[in-house]
XYZ file of C-alpha atoms in Angstrom:
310
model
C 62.728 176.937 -76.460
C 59.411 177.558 -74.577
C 58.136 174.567 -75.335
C 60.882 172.642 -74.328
C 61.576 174.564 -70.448
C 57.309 173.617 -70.417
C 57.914 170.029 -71.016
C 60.797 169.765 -68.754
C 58.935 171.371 -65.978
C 56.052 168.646 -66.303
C 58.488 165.689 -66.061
C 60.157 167.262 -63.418
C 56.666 167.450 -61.511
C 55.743 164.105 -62.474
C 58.837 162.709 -61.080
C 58.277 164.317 -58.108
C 55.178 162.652 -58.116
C 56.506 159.367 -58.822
C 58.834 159.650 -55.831
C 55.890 160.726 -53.087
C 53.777 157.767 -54.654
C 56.666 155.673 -53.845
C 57.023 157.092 -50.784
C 53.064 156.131 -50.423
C 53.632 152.591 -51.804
C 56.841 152.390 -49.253
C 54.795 152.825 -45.849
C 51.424 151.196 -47.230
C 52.015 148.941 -43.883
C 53.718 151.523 -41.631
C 51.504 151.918 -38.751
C 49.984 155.617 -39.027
C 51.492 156.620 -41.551
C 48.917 158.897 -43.883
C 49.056 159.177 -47.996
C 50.518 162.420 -49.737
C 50.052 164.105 -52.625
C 51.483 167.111 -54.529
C 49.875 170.188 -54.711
C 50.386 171.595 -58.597
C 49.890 175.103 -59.967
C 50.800 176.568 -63.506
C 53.382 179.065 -63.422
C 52.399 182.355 -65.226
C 54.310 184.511 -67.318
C 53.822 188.327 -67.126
C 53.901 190.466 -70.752
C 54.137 189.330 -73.876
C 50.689 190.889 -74.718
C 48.965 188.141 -73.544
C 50.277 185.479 -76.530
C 51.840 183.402 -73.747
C 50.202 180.089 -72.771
C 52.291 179.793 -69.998
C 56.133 178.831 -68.359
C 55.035 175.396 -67.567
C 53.879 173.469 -64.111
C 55.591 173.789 -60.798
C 54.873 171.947 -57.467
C 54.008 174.177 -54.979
C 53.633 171.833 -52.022
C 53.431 168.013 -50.339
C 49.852 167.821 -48.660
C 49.120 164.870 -46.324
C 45.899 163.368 -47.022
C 44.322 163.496 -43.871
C 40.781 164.404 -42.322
C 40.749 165.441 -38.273
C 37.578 164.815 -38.070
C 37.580 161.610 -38.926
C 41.159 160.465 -37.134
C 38.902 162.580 -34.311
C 36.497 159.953 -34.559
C 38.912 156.656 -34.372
C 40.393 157.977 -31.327
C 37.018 158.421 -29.739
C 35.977 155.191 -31.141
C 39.399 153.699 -29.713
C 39.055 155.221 -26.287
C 35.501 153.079 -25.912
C 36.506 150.298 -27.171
C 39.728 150.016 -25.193
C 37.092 150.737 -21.626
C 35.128 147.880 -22.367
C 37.966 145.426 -23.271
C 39.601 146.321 -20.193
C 36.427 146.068 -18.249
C 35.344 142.878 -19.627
C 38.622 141.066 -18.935
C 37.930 141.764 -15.178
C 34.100 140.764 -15.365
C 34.530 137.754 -17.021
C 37.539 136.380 -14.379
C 34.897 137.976 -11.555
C 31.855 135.777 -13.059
C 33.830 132.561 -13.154
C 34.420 132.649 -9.759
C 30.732 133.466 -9.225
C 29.630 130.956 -11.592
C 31.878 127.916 -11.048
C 30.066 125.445 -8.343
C 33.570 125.063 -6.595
C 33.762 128.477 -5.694
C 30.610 130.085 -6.083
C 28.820 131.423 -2.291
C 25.905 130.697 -3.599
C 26.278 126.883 -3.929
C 27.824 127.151 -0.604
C 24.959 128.454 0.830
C 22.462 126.349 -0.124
C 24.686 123.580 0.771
C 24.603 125.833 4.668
C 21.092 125.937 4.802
C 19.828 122.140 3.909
C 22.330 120.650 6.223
C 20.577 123.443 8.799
C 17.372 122.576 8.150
C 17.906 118.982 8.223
C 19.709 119.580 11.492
C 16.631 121.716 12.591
C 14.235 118.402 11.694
C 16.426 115.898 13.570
C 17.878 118.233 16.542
C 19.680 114.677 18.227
C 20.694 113.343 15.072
C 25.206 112.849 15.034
C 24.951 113.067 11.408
C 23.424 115.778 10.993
C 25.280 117.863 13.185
C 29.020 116.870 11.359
C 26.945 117.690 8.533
C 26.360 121.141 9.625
C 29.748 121.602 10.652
C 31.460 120.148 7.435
C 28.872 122.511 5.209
C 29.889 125.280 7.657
C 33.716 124.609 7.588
C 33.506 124.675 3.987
C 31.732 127.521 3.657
C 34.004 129.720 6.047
C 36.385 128.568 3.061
C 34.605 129.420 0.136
C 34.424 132.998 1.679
C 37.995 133.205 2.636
C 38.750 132.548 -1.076
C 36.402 135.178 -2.350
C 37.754 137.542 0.144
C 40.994 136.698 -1.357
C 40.063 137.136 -4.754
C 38.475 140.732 -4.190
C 41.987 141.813 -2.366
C 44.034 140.082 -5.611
C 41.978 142.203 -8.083
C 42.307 145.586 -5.992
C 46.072 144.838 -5.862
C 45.865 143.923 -9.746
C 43.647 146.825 -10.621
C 46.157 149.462 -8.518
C 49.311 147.648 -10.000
C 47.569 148.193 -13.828
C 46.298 151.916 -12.984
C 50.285 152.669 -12.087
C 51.774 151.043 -15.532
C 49.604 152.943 -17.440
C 49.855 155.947 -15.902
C 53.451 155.741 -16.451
C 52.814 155.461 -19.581
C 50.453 158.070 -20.167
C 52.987 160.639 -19.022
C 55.419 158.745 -21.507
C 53.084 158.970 -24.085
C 52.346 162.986 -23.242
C 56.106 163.502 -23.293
C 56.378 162.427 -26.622
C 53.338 164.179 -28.146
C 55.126 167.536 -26.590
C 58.531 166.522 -28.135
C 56.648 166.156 -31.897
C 54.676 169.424 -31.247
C 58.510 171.237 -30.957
C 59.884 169.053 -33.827
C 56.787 170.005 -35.847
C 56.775 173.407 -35.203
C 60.855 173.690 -36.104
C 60.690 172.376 -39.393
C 57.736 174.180 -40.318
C 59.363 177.422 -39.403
C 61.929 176.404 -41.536
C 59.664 175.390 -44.739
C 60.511 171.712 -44.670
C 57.922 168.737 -44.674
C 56.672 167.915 -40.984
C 53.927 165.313 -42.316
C 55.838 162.143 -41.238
C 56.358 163.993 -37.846
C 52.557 164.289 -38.007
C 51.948 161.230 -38.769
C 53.673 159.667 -35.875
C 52.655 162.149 -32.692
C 49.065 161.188 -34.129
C 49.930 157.471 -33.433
C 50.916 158.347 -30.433
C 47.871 160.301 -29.962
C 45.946 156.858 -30.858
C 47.872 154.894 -27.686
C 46.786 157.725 -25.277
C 43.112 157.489 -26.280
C 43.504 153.758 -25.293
C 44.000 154.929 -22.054
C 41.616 157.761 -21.998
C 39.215 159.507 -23.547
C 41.427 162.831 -24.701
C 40.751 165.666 -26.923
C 42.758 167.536 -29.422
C 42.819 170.720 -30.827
C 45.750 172.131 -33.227
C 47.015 175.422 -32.952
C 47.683 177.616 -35.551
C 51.611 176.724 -35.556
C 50.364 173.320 -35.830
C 51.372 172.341 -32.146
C 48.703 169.624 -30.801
C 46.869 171.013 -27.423
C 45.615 167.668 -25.365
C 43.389 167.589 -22.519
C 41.492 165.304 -20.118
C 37.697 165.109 -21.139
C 36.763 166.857 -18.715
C 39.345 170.020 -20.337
C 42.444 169.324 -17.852
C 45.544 169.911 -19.900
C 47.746 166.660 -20.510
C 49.803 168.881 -23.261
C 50.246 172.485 -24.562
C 52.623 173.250 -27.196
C 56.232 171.760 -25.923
C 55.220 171.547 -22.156
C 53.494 167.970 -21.104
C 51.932 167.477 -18.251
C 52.205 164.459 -15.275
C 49.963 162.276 -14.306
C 50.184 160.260 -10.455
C 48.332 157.890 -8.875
C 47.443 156.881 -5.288
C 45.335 155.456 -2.335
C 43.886 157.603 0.196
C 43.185 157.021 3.594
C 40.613 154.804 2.880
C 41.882 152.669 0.078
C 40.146 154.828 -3.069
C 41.971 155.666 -5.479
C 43.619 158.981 -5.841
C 44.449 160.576 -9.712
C 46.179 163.897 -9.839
C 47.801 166.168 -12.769
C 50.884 168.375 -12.314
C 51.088 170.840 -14.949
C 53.302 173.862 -15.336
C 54.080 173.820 -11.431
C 50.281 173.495 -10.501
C 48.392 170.237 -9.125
C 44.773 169.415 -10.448
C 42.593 166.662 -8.521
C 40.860 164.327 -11.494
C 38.292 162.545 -11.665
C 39.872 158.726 -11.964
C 36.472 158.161 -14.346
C 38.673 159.391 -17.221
C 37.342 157.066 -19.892
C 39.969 154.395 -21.845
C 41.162 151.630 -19.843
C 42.139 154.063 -17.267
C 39.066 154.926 -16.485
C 37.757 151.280 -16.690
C 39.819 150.533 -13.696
C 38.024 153.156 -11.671
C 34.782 152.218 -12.799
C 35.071 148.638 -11.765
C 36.919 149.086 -8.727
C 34.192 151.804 -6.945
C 31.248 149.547 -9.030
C 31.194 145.827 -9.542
C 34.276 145.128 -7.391
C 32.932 147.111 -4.665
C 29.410 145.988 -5.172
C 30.631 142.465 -4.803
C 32.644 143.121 -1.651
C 29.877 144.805 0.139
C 27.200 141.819 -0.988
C 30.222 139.231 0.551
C 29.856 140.695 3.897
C 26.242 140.933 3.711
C 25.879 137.506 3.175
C 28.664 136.538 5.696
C 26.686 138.800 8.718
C 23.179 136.681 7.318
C 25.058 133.291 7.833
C 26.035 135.098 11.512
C 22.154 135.871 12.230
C 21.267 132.317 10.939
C 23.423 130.525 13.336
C 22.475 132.822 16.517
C 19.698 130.534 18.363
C 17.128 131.634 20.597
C 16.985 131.797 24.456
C 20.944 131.307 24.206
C 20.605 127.416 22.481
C 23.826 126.282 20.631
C 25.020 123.656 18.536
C 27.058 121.176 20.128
């Protein structure tokens, strides 16, 4: 009789490991979703002065096959990746308009200064002076336009930064909903790794926006801060993210969490933080060298003793 409870305890355990490598086989596409196994022990029987081989095999527990460093490691790899995507779409549409002859100030200028120094040659000559003014009308244009294009990427950039953070605080939401899901059915001894499985996907969309990280508590709760160690979640309680202008057009990122406000640092990594960084650098960078140039053209054209064009 032995025998046969010992055989009917492996094929019970082997058909519960048919049924979580279906499982497996099920969700091979599922986005997320991590491989289990079974965890197997032999069941002992006391007495019997030691002429017992054993009751059998019994499955003691579904573990998720899963390392935290390395899912760690994606999410960090995710967060730069995501920063230079986002960065790179607005450098590229920036360099075109630098690049393309049509559009580009520096075309423009040279275009300025010949029909100047032509003018400067032949001071009396009719076509030189339309010249000057059809090279100067058409630069005033090509400046207007790239004045316009700086204000249509600050309105795109501040537009972007507001989606996401709504979605960050969506995202945060969630992760705090699966920490209390998790932490229920583990109290109650049931299987939270499909739970776990999908709050770390949705761990994997925040890092696009910035570069988090996560710690688990011992109850198996997810704790997720900023890099910079403000808390986005704790336990069941998520945090909110806002974002404004100040007075002077810069942009503003701040964290309400538990009833108390923290000022961030809008550098926050992801494609968050590539917004920031492009905004206060290249964008800015390119504004400031726009005006430069426009105040040169201004000093150009100023002729001495009081002498204008006419």
């Amino acid at each position: 009789m032995n025998m046969i409870n010992i055989a009917w305890s492996g094929l019970q355990a082997a058909q519960f490991g048919m049924s979580v490598t279906s499982m497996n086989i099920s969700n091979a596409l599922t986005p997320g979703y991590s491989r289990q196994g079974i965890i197997q022990s032999s069941v002992v029987t006391m007495g019997q002065g030691g002429m017992s081989a054993g009751a059998g095999v019994q499955v003691e527990s579904i573990r998720r096959v899963s390392d935290q460093y390395l899912t760690n490691q994606v999410w960090q790899s995710n967060s730069k990746a995501s920063y230079y995507g986002i960065n790179n779409q607005y450098l590229s549409s920036l360099e075109k308009v630098i690049g393309t002859d049509s559009t580009s100030l520096g075309t423009g200028l040279d275009d300025f200064f010949s029909a100047l120094s032509a003018l400067t040659k032949e001071p009396e000559s009719e076509a030189s002076r339309q010249q000057l003014l059809n090279q100067a009308g058409s630069l005033a244009t090509r400046f207007n336009n790239m004045n316009d294009f700086i204000n249509s990427q600050k309105t795109s950039v501040t537009n972007q930064r507001n989606t996401m953070v709504g979605q960050i605080n969506s995202l945060t939401a969630g992760i705090a909903d699966y920490n209390k899901k998790i932490m229920e059915m583990d109290s109650t001894g049931g299987n939270s790794n499909v739970l776990r499985d999908q709050r770390d996907e949705l761990v994997k969309q925040l890092s696009t926006y910035a570069d988090v990280k996560v710690t688990e508590d011992s109850n198996g709760s997810y704790a997720v801060a900023m890099k910079n160690g403000q808390p986005l979640v704790s336990g069941k309680v998520a945090g909110e993210l806002s974002s404004s202008l100040d007075g002077n057009g810069d942009p503003v990122l701040s964290l309400n969490f538990s009833n108390t406000s923290f000022s961030l640092n809008p550098s926050t990594g992801g494609q968050l933080g590539a917004l920031y960084d492009y905004e206060t650098g290249e964008l800015a960078q390119m504004q400031s060298s726009v005006q430069g140039m426009a105040e040169a053209v201004g000093n150009a054209l100023q002729r001495p003793a009081g002498e204008r064009l006419r």
